[in-house]
Amino acid sequence: MRYAMAVDTKKCVGCGDCVVACQTENNVPHGYCRDWIVENVAGTYPKLEIELRSERCNHCENAPCVRCCPTGASHIVDGGIVLVTHDECIGCGACIESCPYDARYPHPEGYVDKCTFCVHRVTDGENPACVDVCPTHCLHFGDLDDPNSDVSKILKNRKWKVLAPEAGTKPQLYFLT
Amino acid sequence: MKEELFVSGRNIPHIDPYLHLWTWEIPLYLFLGGLAAGILFFAGYFYVMHKERDMKATIKWAPMLVPFILVIGLGALFLDLHHKLYFWRLYTIIRFQSPMSWGAWVLMAITPLSIVWAASYLKEVFPKWKWPFAWLDTFEAFVIKYRKAMAWIMMILSVILGVYTGILLSAFNARPLWNTSILGPLFLVSGFSTGLAAIIWMSKSKYERKVLTRIDLIFIFVELFFIIHMIMGFQAGSEAAHEAAKLFLGGEFTVTFWVFVVLLGLAFPATLEIFELRGYHVPVWIPSFLILLGGLIFRFVILEAGQITRYLY
Ligand code: SF4
Ligand code: SF4
């Protein structure tokens, strides 16, 4: 099993519903977030192009954050989801420094926190909260090993990219372009 | 093509707009680790070379400071942790892929060793010293008997500790400025050079100072070479590496780096040391102080600048 997410940059309108849904679902403290919207404006006026991306932890297959964690608090579970066990984390920040996507944050309580792909929902067969709430249905989630999953099907039919592939992290968050 | 990024809804403390999670604790820890490694290495080395009589500051006096240096360093590391109550988790597991983990273990081994080494010389340095328990005398006699073995272990562990202070950073692929394998050797020679500076400062013997100053000069030249090598490496690297080098070549750290680290922290004290070897009188504390200060600033600069650098996407 290999969970992954595809984000349709052509459909995203940048409303930020996914951000709010995550914050409510996962009790993210005020001022922090596990997912966020990036507006990438490119070109020279008047020929401007904008790309909207809903970003979060990439649940990298080759995760530097897991490698550098001195206590094993950062680990990978079934389906390739990268998680942090809060009461094993010493808050050294090594994983935050090691993430090329700045996907982690220091929780005010001391441990490090990040997107869990809503593991509590996913193991029950549901989608992550951000996916379900997106009004334009631009987030697709599922198992890459299952050719009939939502994410497998859309990745087959559309062009996509991942962020900073040169970092060698093998990210599992795909951006449809 | 021009590109601009806006990140909406994100202003996370310590992370946005750019990463500044590690502040003073980690660079101080790296500096003290390198300093301790330097002192211990030369204590071990000159002991093995049978220089106990000529090199008192190297073998006996400076190592007295090391336990304090290491404890302050460990204290700084502890202060950096955000989830302090779980500190002990570091010592329930060894994870070889994580420099933070094996570094913590090396410190756990070298700190007691440095305490035992210093303690075994207490009576020589402070003739009035008396152990409060008889078994400590027995232990002391035992330690003195095995000093040579200790010296060897100390040398090996201090090289690992010195390299570790650089590898801790160079293992972070996400920060292009740190992600260069030269950083391990660079921090090693820099740490050893600060260690030598500290010993030279403490030494009262002309002979000892001369021997150490000569070695220090070699280390400083190697360090300068490594620094140039590092920047050339960035220049020959990817766009992200170019951006990293730019911070030192016209960017915001240019002055701090070239003036305070390279000029005042390396080149100028090296010149003073050369003058001293030529027979001119130079107050010994000046080059030593500059080298130590330069080493400290060096780590702060690398730490802060490194956190700004990132992959461009
Ligand atoms: S995106 Fe960052 S936090 Fe997530 S798995 Fe990759 S390296 Fe780790
Ligand atoms: S902050 Fe926590 S999860 Fe991150 S590397 Fe340190 S111990 Fe591991």
XYZ file of C-alpha atoms and ligand atoms in Angstrom:
506
model
C 0.000 0.000 0.000
C 1.277 3.460 -0.868
C -0.850 6.450 0.030
C -0.448 9.548 -2.101
C -2.253 12.744 -2.908
C -2.693 14.634 -6.166
C -3.405 18.364 -6.135
C -5.030 19.867 -9.206
C -3.338 23.234 -9.677
C -5.678 24.006 -12.582
C -8.781 23.727 -10.448
C -7.602 25.169 -7.147
C -8.982 28.649 -6.495
C -6.969 29.245 -3.349
C -9.977 29.514 -1.044
C -8.067 27.960 1.852
C -10.875 25.618 2.884
C -8.400 22.749 3.120
C -6.325 24.778 5.567
C -9.289 25.496 7.793
C -10.615 21.938 7.574
C -7.236 20.613 8.703
C -6.978 23.067 11.547
C -10.405 22.053 12.886
C -10.015 18.343 12.258
C -6.602 18.110 13.869
C -6.850 20.797 16.527
C -3.927 22.701 15.098
C -3.030 25.534 17.513
C -3.813 29.116 16.557
C -1.151 30.653 14.303
C 0.089 27.316 12.966
C -0.926 25.104 10.083
C -0.255 21.679 8.634
C -1.255 22.663 5.108
C -1.129 25.982 3.335
C -1.675 27.649 -0.042
C 1.155 28.847 -2.261
C 0.488 31.309 -5.050
C 3.257 31.085 -7.589
C 3.187 34.039 -9.947
C 5.539 33.771 -12.920
C 6.257 35.798 -16.031
C 6.504 39.488 -16.843
C 3.566 41.820 -16.983
C 1.209 41.594 -18.827
C 1.974 37.942 -19.513
C 1.567 36.575 -16.032
C 0.758 33.061 -15.034
C -0.421 31.977 -11.659
C -0.243 28.546 -10.122
C -2.117 27.765 -6.925
C -0.872 24.910 -4.836
C -2.311 23.423 -1.684
C 0.854 22.167 0.020
C 1.504 19.916 2.989
C 3.967 17.236 4.068
C 4.900 15.154 1.035
C 5.114 11.913 3.006
C 8.390 11.355 1.234
C 9.399 7.833 0.400
C 13.006 8.703 1.200
C 12.256 10.945 4.148
C 15.222 12.959 5.475
C 13.184 13.925 8.531
C 12.909 10.290 9.554
C 16.573 9.634 8.886
C 17.856 12.470 11.022
C 15.543 11.974 13.993
C 17.729 10.974 16.952
C 14.997 9.245 18.924
C 12.953 7.497 16.267
C 9.948 9.718 17.057
C 9.637 10.447 13.345
C 8.771 7.218 11.616
C 6.964 5.741 8.646
C 3.873 3.605 9.083
C 1.926 1.322 6.750
C 1.021 3.038 3.544
C 4.089 5.246 3.701
C 2.598 7.861 6.017
C 5.267 9.792 7.925
C 4.272 10.393 11.549
C 5.725 11.855 14.744
C 5.149 10.125 18.068
C 4.704 13.098 20.357
C 5.984 11.575 23.536
C 9.138 10.280 21.915
C 9.988 13.631 20.358
C 12.509 15.756 22.246
C 11.884 18.823 20.104
C 15.457 19.050 18.865
C 14.264 20.477 15.560
C 16.565 18.349 13.400
C 13.614 17.153 11.328
C 12.426 20.710 10.750
C 15.878 21.652 9.483
C 15.982 18.573 7.280
C 12.678 19.048 5.454
C 13.148 20.744 2.067
C 9.488 21.746 2.097
C 9.286 23.352 5.545
C 6.338 21.073 6.195
C 6.877 20.694 9.939
C 6.408 23.118 12.775
C 7.312 23.226 16.451
C 4.073 22.750 18.359
C 3.744 25.201 21.281
C 3.662 22.184 23.600
C 7.223 21.317 22.591
C 7.004 18.418 20.203
C 7.117 18.676 16.433
C 3.915 18.344 14.466
C 2.921 18.025 10.826
C 0.359 16.643 8.402
C -0.574 13.036 9.147
C -2.590 12.484 5.964
C -5.385 12.280 8.594
C -4.193 8.791 9.434
C -7.105 8.365 11.868
C -9.608 8.858 9.051
C -7.627 7.093 6.358
C -7.296 3.847 8.298
C -11.095 3.839 8.539
C -11.326 4.052 4.770
C -12.168 7.747 4.693
C -10.373 10.590 2.953
C -8.257 13.190 4.720
C -10.334 16.150 5.922
C -8.837 18.560 3.358
C -9.773 16.251 0.483
C -13.392 15.910 1.560
C -13.909 19.599 2.150
C -12.402 20.988 -1.082
C -15.251 22.752 -2.948
C -13.623 22.370 -6.374
C -12.667 18.728 -5.797
C -9.101 19.462 -6.695
C -7.574 17.104 -4.115
C -7.357 13.398 -4.907
C -6.282 10.815 -2.390
C -5.757 7.093 -2.392
C -3.498 4.090 -2.736
C -1.018 4.164 -5.614
C -0.765 0.375 -5.560
C -4.452 0.163 -6.399
C -4.900 1.119 -10.078
C -8.564 1.958 -9.469
C -7.997 4.451 -6.693
C -8.882 8.078 -7.304
C -5.255 9.172 -7.187
C -3.932 6.421 -9.479
C -6.546 7.177 -12.102
C -5.942 10.899 -12.221
C -2.164 10.506 -12.293
C -2.546 8.207 -15.267
C -4.555 10.749 -17.240
C -2.921 14.023 -16.366
C 0.491 15.639 -16.468
C 2.005 16.118 -13.080
C 5.105 17.245 -11.215
C 6.497 16.915 -7.722
C 8.292 19.641 -5.755
C 12.098 19.713 -5.653
C 12.615 16.202 -7.046
C 16.340 17.015 -7.023
C 16.229 16.821 -3.231
C 15.953 13.077 -3.667
C 13.126 12.763 -1.184
C 10.691 10.975 -3.542
C 7.717 13.101 -2.507
C 4.243 11.564 -2.656
C 2.322 14.775 -3.153
C 1.700 15.189 -6.884
C 0.761 18.458 -8.530
C -1.386 18.182 -11.643
C -0.380 20.796 -14.141
C 11.408 35.040 -16.368
C 10.557 36.571 -13.044
C 8.867 34.562 -10.416
C 7.203 35.502 -7.190
C 5.876 33.336 -4.406
C 3.127 34.226 -2.004
C 2.303 31.876 0.778
C -1.123 32.637 2.143
C -2.229 31.822 5.615
C 1.217 30.915 6.868
C 3.249 32.811 9.377
C 4.532 30.075 11.620
C 6.861 31.230 14.401
C 10.512 30.196 13.796
C 9.752 29.044 10.244
C 8.263 31.882 8.220
C 9.256 33.900 6.294
C 12.484 31.934 6.524
C 13.692 29.277 8.881
C 15.264 30.533 12.114
C 14.542 27.682 14.460
C 18.066 27.204 15.778
C 19.400 30.374 17.322
C 22.341 30.637 19.718
C 22.263 27.271 21.438
C 23.336 25.042 18.563
C 26.240 27.207 17.291
C 27.508 27.582 20.863
C 27.237 23.832 21.305
C 29.143 23.219 18.073
C 31.831 25.710 19.063
C 32.321 24.231 22.519
C 32.315 20.706 21.101
C 35.072 21.630 18.659
C 37.060 23.440 21.348
C 36.878 20.481 23.725
C 37.783 18.098 20.923
C 40.843 20.203 20.098
C 42.117 20.344 23.661
C 41.572 16.638 24.280
C 43.173 15.580 21.035
C 46.422 17.387 21.728
C 46.429 16.322 25.367
C 46.238 12.726 24.182
C 48.691 13.205 21.363
C 51.456 14.835 23.362
C 50.954 12.381 26.186
C 51.537 9.508 23.807
C 54.600 11.385 22.498
C 56.016 11.432 26.057
C 55.910 15.211 26.371
C 54.381 15.252 29.831
C 57.213 17.315 31.263
C 57.516 19.924 28.498
C 53.869 20.400 27.614
C 52.166 20.991 30.943
C 49.418 23.275 29.648
C 48.556 20.844 26.883
C 48.408 17.693 28.940
C 47.452 18.892 32.392
C 46.062 22.414 32.602
C 43.840 22.899 29.599
C 42.113 19.509 30.007
C 40.956 20.750 33.441
C 38.623 23.085 31.567
C 37.216 20.457 29.245
C 34.628 18.904 31.561
C 33.199 22.390 32.132
C 33.261 23.197 28.425
C 31.456 19.963 27.603
C 28.880 20.389 30.334
C 28.104 23.928 29.173
C 27.856 22.579 25.618
C 25.471 19.836 26.675
C 23.525 22.457 28.620
C 23.182 24.537 25.463
C 21.979 21.491 23.540
C 19.461 20.839 26.294
C 18.222 24.436 26.180
C 17.652 24.063 22.458
C 15.237 21.190 22.957
C 11.624 22.251 22.905
C 10.307 19.107 24.550
C 12.780 19.051 27.401
C 11.043 16.556 29.676
C 11.695 13.874 27.093
C 15.437 14.557 26.912
C 16.218 11.034 28.107
C 14.752 9.644 24.899
C 18.051 10.560 23.241
C 19.713 7.881 25.299
C 17.276 5.039 24.814
C 18.319 4.366 21.255
C 21.276 4.743 18.880
C 20.344 5.763 15.375
C 23.401 5.757 13.162
C 21.718 7.616 10.346
C 21.076 10.530 12.648
C 24.200 12.573 13.471
C 22.299 14.150 16.360
C 21.955 10.680 17.863
C 25.486 9.381 17.582
C 26.868 12.798 18.487
C 24.884 12.723 21.696
C 26.357 9.294 22.421
C 29.918 10.377 21.653
C 29.460 13.242 24.092
C 28.159 10.772 26.625
C 31.406 8.804 26.255
C 33.883 11.672 26.024
C 32.531 13.752 28.908
C 33.223 11.156 31.639
C 36.544 10.366 29.986
C 37.568 14.017 30.136
C 36.522 14.170 33.787
C 38.631 11.128 34.652
C 41.612 12.517 32.721
C 41.403 15.885 34.462
C 40.901 14.240 37.849
C 43.988 12.107 37.419
C 46.078 15.284 37.211
C 44.354 17.183 40.010
C 47.043 16.323 42.548
C 49.801 17.484 40.237
C 48.131 20.749 39.353
C 46.823 21.486 42.837
C 49.392 19.906 45.213
C 47.127 20.425 48.216
C 44.315 18.381 46.669
C 43.065 15.442 48.731
C 40.416 12.928 47.726
C 37.687 12.661 50.346
C 37.416 8.863 50.040
C 40.125 6.253 50.047
C 38.633 4.387 47.081
C 39.144 7.457 44.959
C 42.860 7.179 45.602
C 42.764 3.580 44.460
C 40.815 4.604 41.389
C 43.295 7.379 40.672
C 46.201 4.953 40.812
C 44.316 2.677 38.429
C 43.619 5.512 35.996
C 47.213 6.712 36.039
C 48.331 3.217 35.148
C 46.124 3.197 32.058
C 46.681 6.766 30.943
C 48.181 5.725 27.659
C 45.120 3.726 26.667
C 42.961 6.673 27.703
C 45.044 9.023 25.605
C 44.445 6.897 22.545
C 40.702 6.632 23.127
C 40.578 10.367 23.744
C 42.303 11.079 20.451
C 39.920 8.886 18.506
C 36.801 10.200 20.213
C 37.882 13.811 19.833
C 38.341 13.406 16.093
C 34.838 11.924 15.910
C 33.473 14.747 18.060
C 35.221 17.393 15.954
C 33.956 15.961 12.680
C 30.509 15.472 14.136
C 30.109 19.190 14.825
C 30.273 19.672 11.055
C 28.422 16.555 9.977
C 25.488 17.496 12.176
C 24.889 20.296 9.678
C 26.189 18.751 6.470
C 23.707 15.887 6.785
C 20.871 18.300 6.094
C 20.271 17.975 2.408
C 17.483 20.555 2.647
C 19.925 23.404 3.431
C 22.291 23.766 0.459
C 24.835 25.827 2.413
C 25.318 23.023 4.926
C 24.977 20.146 2.536
C 28.638 19.931 1.596
C 30.894 17.149 2.790
C 33.722 19.627 3.384
C 31.887 20.950 6.441
C 32.930 17.979 8.601
C 36.692 18.379 8.001
C 36.326 22.169 8.070
C 34.727 22.197 11.508
C 37.277 19.625 12.655
C 40.302 21.755 11.778
C 38.562 24.887 13.007
C 37.739 23.185 16.310
C 41.293 21.897 16.690
C 42.648 25.345 15.950
C 40.456 26.905 18.663
C 41.630 24.175 21.035
C 45.258 25.019 20.263
C 44.568 28.719 20.750
C 43.131 28.025 24.192
C 46.137 25.914 25.201
C 48.619 28.494 23.894
C 46.829 31.133 25.937
C 47.259 29.044 29.098
C 50.820 27.935 28.485
C 53.689 29.512 30.390
C 56.470 27.701 28.574
C 58.085 29.249 25.546
C 58.935 25.876 24.070
C 55.363 24.632 24.389
C 53.935 27.765 22.834
C 56.309 27.510 19.922
C 55.441 23.896 19.189
C 51.721 24.585 19.400
C 51.861 27.796 17.396
C 53.537 25.957 14.543
C 50.808 23.328 14.515
C 48.143 26.002 14.796
C 49.500 27.774 11.739
C 49.181 24.595 9.717
C 45.614 24.180 10.891
C 44.727 27.767 10.035
C 46.110 27.409 6.529
C 44.235 24.173 6.000
C 41.100 25.879 7.278
C 41.509 28.793 4.871
C 42.047 26.329 2.072
C 38.896 24.428 3.015
C 36.875 27.654 3.127
C 37.968 28.613 -0.372
C 37.364 25.067 -1.493
C 33.856 25.168 -0.037
C 32.960 28.382 -1.830
C 34.412 27.105 -5.089
C 32.328 23.994 -4.646
C 29.185 26.085 -4.325
C 30.113 28.101 -7.381
C 30.431 24.902 -9.366
C 27.185 23.538 -7.974
C 23.471 23.852 -8.593
C 21.418 27.026 -8.551
C 20.564 26.438 -4.894
C 24.293 26.206 -4.115
C 24.939 29.437 -6.004
C 22.309 31.145 -3.895
C 24.065 29.813 -0.804
C 27.464 31.129 -1.916
C 25.908 34.481 -2.743
C 25.206 35.068 0.932
C 28.981 35.350 1.366
C 29.766 36.969 -1.952
C 27.895 40.232 -1.744
C 24.922 38.977 0.237
C 23.977 39.757 3.806
C 26.753 37.762 5.484
C 29.618 39.052 3.361
C 31.074 41.465 5.906
C 30.586 39.268 8.954
C 32.167 36.344 7.193
C 35.143 37.922 5.452
C 35.976 40.520 8.074
C 35.221 38.779 11.341
C 35.816 35.138 10.470
C 38.425 35.101 7.727
C 40.359 38.306 8.381
C 40.168 38.879 12.129
C 39.575 35.260 13.094
C 42.138 33.551 10.854
C 44.419 35.668 8.687
C 45.322 38.352 11.232
C 46.027 36.003 14.179
C 48.011 33.769 11.818
C 50.140 36.776 10.852
C 50.662 37.600 14.527
C 51.693 34.014 15.185
C 54.206 34.147 12.360
C 55.651 37.355 13.816
C 55.889 35.710 17.195
C 57.759 32.731 15.768
C 60.139 35.183 14.127
C 60.994 36.555 17.543
C 58.814 39.654 17.771
C 56.984 40.121 21.009
C 53.240 39.672 20.607
C 51.003 39.471 23.687
C 49.945 35.838 23.555
C 46.319 36.447 24.387
C 45.647 38.524 21.261
C 45.945 35.819 18.569
C 44.379 33.250 20.877
C 41.427 35.450 21.678
C 40.885 36.337 18.024
C 40.985 32.702 16.941
C 38.497 31.697 19.605
C 36.170 34.565 18.808
C 36.491 33.922 15.070
C 35.619 30.260 15.611
C 32.531 31.211 17.567
C 31.350 33.754 14.991
C 32.053 31.261 12.219
C 29.571 28.807 13.675
C 26.940 31.467 14.214
C 27.294 32.664 10.637
C 27.119 29.187 9.127
C 24.138 28.314 11.296
C 22.148 31.403 10.505
C 23.036 31.618 6.827
C 22.415 27.908 6.310
C 18.870 28.136 7.577
C 18.077 30.790 4.991
C 19.252 28.643 2.090
C 16.813 26.189 0.585
C 15.725 24.393 -2.544
C 14.186 26.661 -5.098
C 10.862 25.487 -6.397
S 7.734 16.667 3.306
Fe 9.218 17.104 4.899
S 8.235 16.384 6.774
Fe 7.143 15.452 5.084
S 8.121 13.450 4.798
Fe 9.088 14.894 3.380
S 10.865 15.637 4.498
Fe 9.525 14.712 6.000
S 12.206 17.300 16.809
Fe 11.330 15.334 17.476
S 10.655 14.290 15.626
Fe 12.026 15.958 15.028
S 14.046 15.014 14.864
Fe 13.922 15.867 16.923
S 13.120 14.165 18.173
Fe 12.745 13.601 16.012
